[in-house]
Short mmCIF file of C-alpha atoms in Angstrom, two decimals:
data_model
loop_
_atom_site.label_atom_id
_atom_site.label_comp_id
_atom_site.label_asym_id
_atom_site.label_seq_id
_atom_site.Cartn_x
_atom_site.Cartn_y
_atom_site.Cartn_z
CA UNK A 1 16.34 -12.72 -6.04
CA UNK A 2 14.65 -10.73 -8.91
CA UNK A 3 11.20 -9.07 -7.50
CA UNK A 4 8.43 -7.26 -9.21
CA UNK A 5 6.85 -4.55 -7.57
CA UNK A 6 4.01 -2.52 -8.99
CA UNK A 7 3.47 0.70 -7.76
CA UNK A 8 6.72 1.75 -7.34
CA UNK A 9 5.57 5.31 -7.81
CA UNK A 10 3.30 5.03 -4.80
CA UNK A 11 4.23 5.34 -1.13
CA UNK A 12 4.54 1.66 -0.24
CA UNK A 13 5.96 0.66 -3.68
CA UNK A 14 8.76 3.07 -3.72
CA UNK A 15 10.02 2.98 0.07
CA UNK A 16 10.17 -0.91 -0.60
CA UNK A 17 11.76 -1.06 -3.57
CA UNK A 18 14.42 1.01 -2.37
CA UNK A 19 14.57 -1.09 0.99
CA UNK A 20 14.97 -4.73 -1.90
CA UNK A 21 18.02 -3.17 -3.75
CA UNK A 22 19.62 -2.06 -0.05
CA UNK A 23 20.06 -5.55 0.64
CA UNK A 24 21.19 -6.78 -2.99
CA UNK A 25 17.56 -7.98 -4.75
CA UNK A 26 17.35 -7.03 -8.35
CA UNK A 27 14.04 -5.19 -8.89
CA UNK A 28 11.42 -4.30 -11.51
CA UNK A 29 9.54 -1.34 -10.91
CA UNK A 30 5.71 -0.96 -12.13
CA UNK A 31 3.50 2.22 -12.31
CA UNK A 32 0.86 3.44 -14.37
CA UNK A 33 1.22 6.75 -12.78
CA UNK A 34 -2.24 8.03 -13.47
CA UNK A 35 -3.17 11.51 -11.99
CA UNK A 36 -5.43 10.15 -8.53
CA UNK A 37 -3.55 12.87 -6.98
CA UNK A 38 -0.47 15.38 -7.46
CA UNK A 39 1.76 13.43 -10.24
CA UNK A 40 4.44 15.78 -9.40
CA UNK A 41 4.65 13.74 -5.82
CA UNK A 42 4.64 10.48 -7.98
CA UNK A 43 7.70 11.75 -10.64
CA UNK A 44 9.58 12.57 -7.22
CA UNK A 45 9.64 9.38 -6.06
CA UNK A 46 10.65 7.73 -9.33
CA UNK A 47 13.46 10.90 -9.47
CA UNK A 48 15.03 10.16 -6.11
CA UNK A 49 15.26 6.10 -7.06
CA UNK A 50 17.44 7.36 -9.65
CA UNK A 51 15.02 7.61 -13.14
CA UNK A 52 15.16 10.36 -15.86
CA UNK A 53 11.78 11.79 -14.96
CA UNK A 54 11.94 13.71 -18.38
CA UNK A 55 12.65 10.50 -20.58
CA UNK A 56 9.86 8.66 -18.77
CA UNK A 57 7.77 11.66 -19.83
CA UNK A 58 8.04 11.88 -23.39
CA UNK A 59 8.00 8.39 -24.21
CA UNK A 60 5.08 7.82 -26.47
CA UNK A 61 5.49 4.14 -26.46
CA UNK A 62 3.44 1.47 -25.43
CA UNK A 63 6.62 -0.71 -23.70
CA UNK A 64 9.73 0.74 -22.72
CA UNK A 65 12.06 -0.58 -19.67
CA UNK A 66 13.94 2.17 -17.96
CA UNK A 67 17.22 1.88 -16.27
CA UNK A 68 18.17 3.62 -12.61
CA UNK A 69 21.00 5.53 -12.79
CA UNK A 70 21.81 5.49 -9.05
CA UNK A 71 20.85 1.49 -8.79
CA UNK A 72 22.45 -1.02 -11.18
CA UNK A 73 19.64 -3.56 -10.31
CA UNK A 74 16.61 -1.07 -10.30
CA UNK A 75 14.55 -1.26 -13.93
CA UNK A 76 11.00 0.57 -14.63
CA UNK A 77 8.26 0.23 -16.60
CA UNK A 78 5.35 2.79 -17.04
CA UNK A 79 2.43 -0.33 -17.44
CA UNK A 80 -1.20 -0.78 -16.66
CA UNK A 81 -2.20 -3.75 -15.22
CA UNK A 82 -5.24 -3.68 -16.83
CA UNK A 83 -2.75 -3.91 -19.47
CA UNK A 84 -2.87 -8.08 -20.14
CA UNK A 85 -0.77 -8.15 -23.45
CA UNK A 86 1.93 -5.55 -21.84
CA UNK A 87 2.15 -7.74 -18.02
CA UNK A 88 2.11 -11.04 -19.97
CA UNK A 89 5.62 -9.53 -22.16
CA UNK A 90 6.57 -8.24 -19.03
CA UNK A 91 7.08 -11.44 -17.33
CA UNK A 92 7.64 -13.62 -20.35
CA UNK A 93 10.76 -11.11 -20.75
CA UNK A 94 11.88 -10.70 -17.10
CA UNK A 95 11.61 -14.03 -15.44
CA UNK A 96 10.45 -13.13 -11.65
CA UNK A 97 11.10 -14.99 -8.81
CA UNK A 98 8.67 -13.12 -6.51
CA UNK A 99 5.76 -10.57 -6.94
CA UNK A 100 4.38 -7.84 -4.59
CA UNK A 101 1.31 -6.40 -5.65
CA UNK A 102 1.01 -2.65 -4.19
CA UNK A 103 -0.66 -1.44 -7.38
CA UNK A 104 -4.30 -0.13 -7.12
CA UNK A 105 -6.69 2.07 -7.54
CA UNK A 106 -6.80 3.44 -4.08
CA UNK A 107 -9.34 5.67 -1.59
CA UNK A 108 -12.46 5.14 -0.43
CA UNK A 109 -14.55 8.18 -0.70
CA UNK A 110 -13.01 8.57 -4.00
CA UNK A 111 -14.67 4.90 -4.92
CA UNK A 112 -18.02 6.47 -4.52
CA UNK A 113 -18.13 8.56 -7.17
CA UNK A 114 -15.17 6.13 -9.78
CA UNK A 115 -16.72 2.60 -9.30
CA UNK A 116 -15.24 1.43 -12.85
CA UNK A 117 -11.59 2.74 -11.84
CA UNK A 118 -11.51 0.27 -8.99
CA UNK A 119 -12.65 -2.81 -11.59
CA UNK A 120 -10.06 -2.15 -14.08
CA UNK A 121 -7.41 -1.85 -12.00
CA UNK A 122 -8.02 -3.74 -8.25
CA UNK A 123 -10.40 -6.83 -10.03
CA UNK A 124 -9.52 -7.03 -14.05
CA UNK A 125 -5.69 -5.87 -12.92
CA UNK A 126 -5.57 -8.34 -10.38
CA UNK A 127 -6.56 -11.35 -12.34
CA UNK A 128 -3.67 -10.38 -15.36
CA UNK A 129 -1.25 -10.26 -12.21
CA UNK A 130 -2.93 -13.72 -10.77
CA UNK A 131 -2.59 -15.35 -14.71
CA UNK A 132 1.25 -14.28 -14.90
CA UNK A 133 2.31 -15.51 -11.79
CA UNK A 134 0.51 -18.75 -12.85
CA UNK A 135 1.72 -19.21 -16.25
CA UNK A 136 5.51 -18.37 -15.46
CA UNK A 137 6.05 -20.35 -11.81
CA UNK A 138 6.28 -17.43 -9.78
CA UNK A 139 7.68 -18.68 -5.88
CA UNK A 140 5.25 -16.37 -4.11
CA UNK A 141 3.10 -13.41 -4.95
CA UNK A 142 2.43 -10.93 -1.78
CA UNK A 143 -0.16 -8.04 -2.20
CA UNK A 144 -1.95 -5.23 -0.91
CA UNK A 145 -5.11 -6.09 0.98
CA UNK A 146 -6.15 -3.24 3.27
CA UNK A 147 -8.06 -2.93 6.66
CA UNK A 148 -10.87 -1.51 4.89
CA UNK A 149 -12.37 -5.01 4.79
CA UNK A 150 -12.97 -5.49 8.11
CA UNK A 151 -16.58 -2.77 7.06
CA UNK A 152 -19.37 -3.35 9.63
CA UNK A 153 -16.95 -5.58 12.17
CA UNK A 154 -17.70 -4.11 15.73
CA UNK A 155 -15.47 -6.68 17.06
CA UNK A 156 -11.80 -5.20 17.85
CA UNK A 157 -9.15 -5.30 17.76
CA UNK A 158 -9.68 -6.69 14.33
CA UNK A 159 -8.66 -10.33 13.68
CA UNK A 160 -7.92 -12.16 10.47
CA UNK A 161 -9.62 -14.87 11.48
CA UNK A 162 -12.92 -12.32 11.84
CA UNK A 163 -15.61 -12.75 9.09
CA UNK A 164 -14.93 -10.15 6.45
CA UNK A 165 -18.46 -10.61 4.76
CA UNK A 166 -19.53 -6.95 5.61
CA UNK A 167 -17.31 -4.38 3.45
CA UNK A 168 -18.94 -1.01 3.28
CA UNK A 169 -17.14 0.69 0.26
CA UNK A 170 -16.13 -0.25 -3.13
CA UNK A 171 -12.68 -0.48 -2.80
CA UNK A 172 -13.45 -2.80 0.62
CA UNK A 173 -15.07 -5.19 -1.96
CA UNK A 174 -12.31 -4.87 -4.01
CA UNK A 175 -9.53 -5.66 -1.98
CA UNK A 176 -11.91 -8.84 -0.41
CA UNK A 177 -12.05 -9.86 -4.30
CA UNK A 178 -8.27 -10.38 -4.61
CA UNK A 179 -7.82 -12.38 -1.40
CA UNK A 180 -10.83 -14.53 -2.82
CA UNK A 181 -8.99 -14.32 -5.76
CA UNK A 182 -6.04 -14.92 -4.28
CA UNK A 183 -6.96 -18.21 -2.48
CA UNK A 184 -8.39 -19.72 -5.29
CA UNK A 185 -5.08 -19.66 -7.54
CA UNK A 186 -3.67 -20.65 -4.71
CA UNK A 187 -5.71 -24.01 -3.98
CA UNK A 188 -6.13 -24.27 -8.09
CA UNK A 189 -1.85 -23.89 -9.18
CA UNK A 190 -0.59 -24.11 -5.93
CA UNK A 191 0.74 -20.57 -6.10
CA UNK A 192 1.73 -19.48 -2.78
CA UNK A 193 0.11 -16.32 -2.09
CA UNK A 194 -0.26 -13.61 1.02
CA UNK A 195 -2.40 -10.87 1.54
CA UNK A 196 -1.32 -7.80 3.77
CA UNK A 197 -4.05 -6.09 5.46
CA UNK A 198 -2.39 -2.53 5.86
CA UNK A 199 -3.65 0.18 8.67
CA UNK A 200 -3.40 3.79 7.83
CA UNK A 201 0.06 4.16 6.21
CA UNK A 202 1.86 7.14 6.96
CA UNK A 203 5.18 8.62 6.36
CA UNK A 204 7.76 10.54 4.20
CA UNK A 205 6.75 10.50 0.56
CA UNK A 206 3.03 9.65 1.90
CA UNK A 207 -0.31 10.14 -0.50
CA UNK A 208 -1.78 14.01 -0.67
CA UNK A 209 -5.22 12.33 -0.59
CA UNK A 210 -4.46 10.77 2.79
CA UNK A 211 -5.55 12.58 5.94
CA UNK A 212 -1.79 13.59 7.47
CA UNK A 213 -0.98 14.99 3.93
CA UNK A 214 -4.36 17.61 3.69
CA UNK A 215 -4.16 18.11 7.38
CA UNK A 216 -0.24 19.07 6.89
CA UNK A 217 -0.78 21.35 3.68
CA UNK A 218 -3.38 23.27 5.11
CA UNK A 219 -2.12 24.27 8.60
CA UNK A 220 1.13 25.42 6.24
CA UNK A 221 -1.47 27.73 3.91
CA UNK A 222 -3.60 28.66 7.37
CA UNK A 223 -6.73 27.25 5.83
CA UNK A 224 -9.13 24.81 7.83
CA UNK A 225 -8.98 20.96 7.92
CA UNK A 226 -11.78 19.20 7.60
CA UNK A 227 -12.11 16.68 11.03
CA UNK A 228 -15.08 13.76 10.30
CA UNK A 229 -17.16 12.03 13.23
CA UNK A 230 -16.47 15.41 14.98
CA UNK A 231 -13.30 14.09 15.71
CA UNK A 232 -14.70 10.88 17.28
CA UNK A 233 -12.36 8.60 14.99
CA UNK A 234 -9.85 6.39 15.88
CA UNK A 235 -6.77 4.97 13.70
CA UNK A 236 -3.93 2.25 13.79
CA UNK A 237 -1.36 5.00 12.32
CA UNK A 238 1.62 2.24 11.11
CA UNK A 239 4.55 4.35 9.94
CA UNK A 240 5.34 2.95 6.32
CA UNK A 241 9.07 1.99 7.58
CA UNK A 242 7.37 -0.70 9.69
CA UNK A 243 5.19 -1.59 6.81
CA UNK A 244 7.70 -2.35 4.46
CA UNK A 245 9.98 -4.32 7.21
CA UNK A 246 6.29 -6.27 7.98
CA UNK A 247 6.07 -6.79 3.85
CA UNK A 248 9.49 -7.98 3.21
CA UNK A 249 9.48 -10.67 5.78
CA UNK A 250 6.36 -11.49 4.19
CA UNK A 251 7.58 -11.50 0.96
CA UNK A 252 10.64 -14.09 2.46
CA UNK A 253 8.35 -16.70 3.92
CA UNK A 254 5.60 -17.66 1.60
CA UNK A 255 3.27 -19.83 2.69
CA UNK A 256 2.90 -23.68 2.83
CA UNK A 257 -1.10 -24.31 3.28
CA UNK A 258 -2.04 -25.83 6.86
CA UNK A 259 -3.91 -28.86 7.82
CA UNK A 260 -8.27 -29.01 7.54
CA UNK A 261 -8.69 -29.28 11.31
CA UNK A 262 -6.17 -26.02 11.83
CA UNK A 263 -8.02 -23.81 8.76
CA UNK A 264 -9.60 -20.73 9.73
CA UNK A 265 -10.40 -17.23 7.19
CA UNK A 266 -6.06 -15.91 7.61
CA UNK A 267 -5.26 -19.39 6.15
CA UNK A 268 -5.47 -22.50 4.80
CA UNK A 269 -4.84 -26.05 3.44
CA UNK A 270 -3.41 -24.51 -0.15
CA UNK A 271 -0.81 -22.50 0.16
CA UNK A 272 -2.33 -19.05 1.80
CA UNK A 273 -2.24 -16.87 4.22
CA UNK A 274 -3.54 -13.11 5.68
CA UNK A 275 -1.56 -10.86 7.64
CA UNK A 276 -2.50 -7.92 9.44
CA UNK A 277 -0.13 -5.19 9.46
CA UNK A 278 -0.72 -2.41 11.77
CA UNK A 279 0.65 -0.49 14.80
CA UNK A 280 -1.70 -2.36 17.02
CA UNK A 281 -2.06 0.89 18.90
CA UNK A 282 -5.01 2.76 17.95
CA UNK A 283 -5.07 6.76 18.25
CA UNK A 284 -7.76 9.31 18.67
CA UNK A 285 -7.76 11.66 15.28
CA UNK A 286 -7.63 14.64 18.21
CA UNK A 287 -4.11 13.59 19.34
CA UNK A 288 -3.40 12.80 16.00
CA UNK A 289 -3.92 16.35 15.43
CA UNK A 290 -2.18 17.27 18.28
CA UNK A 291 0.91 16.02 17.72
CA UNK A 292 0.79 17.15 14.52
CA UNK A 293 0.35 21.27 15.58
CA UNK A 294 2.99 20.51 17.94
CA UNK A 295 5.65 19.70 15.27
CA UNK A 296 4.70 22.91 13.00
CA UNK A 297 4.28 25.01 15.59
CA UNK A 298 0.35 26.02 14.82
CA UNK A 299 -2.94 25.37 15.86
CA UNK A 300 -4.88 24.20 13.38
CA UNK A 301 -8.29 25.28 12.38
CA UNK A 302 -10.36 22.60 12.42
CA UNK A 303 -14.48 22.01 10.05
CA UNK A 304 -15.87 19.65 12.48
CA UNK A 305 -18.28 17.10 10.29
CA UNK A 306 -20.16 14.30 10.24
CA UNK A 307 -18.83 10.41 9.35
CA UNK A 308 -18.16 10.04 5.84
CA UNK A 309 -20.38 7.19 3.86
CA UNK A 310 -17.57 4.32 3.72
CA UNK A 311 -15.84 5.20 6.21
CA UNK A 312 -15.31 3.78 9.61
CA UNK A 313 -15.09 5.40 12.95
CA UNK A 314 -12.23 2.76 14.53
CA UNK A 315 -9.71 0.31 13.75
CA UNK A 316 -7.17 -1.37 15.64
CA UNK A 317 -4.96 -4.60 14.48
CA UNK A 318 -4.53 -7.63 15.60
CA UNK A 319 -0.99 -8.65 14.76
CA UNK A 320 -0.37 -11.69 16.90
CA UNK A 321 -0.25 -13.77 13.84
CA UNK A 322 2.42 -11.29 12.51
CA UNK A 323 4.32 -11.83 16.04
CA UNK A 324 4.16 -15.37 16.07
CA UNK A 325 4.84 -16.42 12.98
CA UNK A 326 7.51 -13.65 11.56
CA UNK A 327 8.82 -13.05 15.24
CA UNK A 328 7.29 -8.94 14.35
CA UNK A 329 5.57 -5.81 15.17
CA UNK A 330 5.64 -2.30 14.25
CA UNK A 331 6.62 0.13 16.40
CA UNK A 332 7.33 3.58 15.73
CA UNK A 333 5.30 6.31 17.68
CA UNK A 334 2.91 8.68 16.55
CA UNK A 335 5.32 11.43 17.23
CA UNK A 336 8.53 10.24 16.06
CA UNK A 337 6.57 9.41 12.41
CA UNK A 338 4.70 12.40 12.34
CA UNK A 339 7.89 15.06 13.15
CA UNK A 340 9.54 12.37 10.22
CA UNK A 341 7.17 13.44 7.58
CA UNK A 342 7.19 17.12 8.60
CA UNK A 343 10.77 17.25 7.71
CA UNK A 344 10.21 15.55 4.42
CA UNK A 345 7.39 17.78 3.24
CA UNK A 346 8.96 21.17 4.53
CA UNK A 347 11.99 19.77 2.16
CA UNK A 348 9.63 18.72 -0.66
CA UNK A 349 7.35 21.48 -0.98
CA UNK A 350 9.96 24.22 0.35
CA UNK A 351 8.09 26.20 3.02
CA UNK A 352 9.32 27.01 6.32
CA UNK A 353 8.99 25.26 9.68
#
């Protein structure tokens, strides 16, 4: 099976592209590898899947295909999908059978301050993906929703069959867009389609914006993190291992559209669906900490502050949908992901545990 995957320079894309070629898929990597945070971490994933970082570098062109040395059936192309002439090539050239959509512009306190980023690349981006997959028969195109959609929901843990009319950020809206989006392709070309709803994705090879990241880097450099809602927060930590196990069985059963009387917001009578993906195990940001000053071996020292605008103070997933119809649930602990990703970055970065 021959798979795109955008953002394969991200933390989702590039555990899960790796996870595809382990079991024999032929894959085409996507990244516009824009400088949203340390490019460095970005050039080291592409590195390890096996891609001269250096020729990707200097390459002034607008379309170039680069070739893995480490996986025969890994390719990579540095692309925009803002980019409609460049994706429309893409797949006239490359003939997908499936799509996963990870590619965004992501954050929400950074979508406060770069609305148009999150246009270009979550709305405008989205509908050049949604045109490909319509124009060149694409089986099934999975993508990046997030949990960020669930906004002024008090209701937990969340559902996807909650109303999702209440996003609070941005880059909520955005992500809402594509499953609207998504849905309507899907009823209008019968293009199977499935959103993934993701819950605070952690891990090896993880995002520098993201909370576990900062909170890592500065107990290393004995500076402060800064701890929002006074440490009154709560988060469905998923370790991105169970993510990308969650996405590929996704990715393997697209589906089928059920019948009017058994339609509710997850689903429907085209060919549609939502998942939740999440550790359905919410955790207090204070043991969060915890754990995490237990691995290095420091206390941390901690800004206490006030909720951020756009953000939420819980969340919690529902996955019984995920159980029941992909027989699935993530389950890795707080402490066995969290000692994980201490080991990667104190290889990474070089400093001593």
């Amino acid at each position: 099976m021959k798979i795109l995957v955008t953002g394969t320079a991200g933390f989702i894309g590039s555990h899960l592209a790796l996870r595809l070629l382990e079991r024999g898929d032929e894959v085409v990597g996507l990244d516009c590898i824009n400088d949203y945070y340390d490019i460095n971490v970005k050039y080291g994933r592409l590195k390890k899947a096996g891609f001269d970082i250096d020729d990707i570098k200097k390459n002034n062109s607008k379309f170039k295909i680069y070739n893995s040395k480490l996986f025969k059936n890994y390719k990579f192309v540095q692309l925009n999908l803002e980019d409609k002439e460049g994706m429309e090539k893409l797949f006239k050239e490359e003939k997908f059978d499936k799509v996963c959509n990870l590619a965004a512009q992501a954050g929400v306190r950074y979508s406060l301050t770069n609305p148009d980023a999150y246009i270009q690349s979550n709305i405008v981006g989205f509908l050049n993906i949604l045109e490909c997959c319509r124009h060149h028969k694409i089986k099934h195109l999975a993508y990046a929703s997030s949990s960020s959609v669930y906004g002024l929901n008090k209701a937990q843990p969340f559902s996807t069959s909650d109303d999702v009319s209440h996003p609070i950020s941005l880059y909520a809206a955005s992500k809402k867009s594509n499953e609207l989006m998504a849905h309507t392709y899907s009823h209008l070309f019968d293009i199977p389609t499935t959103g993934l709803r993701f819950f605070t994705v952690y891990g090896p090879w993880g995002r520098p914006d993201m909370a576990l990241f900062l909170f890592t880097k500065a107990i290393f450099e004995g500076k402060s993190i800064d701890v929002f809602n006074h440490g009154k927060m709560q988060r469905d930590f998923t370790y991105v291992d169970d993510i990308v196990e969650g996405v590929i069985r996704v990715i393997d059963n697209p589906p089928k559209g059920v019948e009017e009387k058994m339609m509710n917001p997850s689903n429907s009578t085209a060919p549609y669906k939502i998942y939740n993906i999440g550790n359905n195990n919410p955790v207090k940001l204070m043991d969060f900490i915890e754990a995490l000053e237990k691995k290095i071996g420091k206390v941390a020292k901690k800004n206490m502050l006030p909720l951020q605008a756009g953000d939420v103070p819980s969340t919690y997933a529902d996955v019984s949908d995920l159980v029941e119809d992909l027989d699935y649930k993530p389950e890795t602990s707080i402490e066995e992901g969290i000692d994980k990703f201490v080991d990667w970055y104190v290889d990474f970065f070089k400093v001593k545990l």
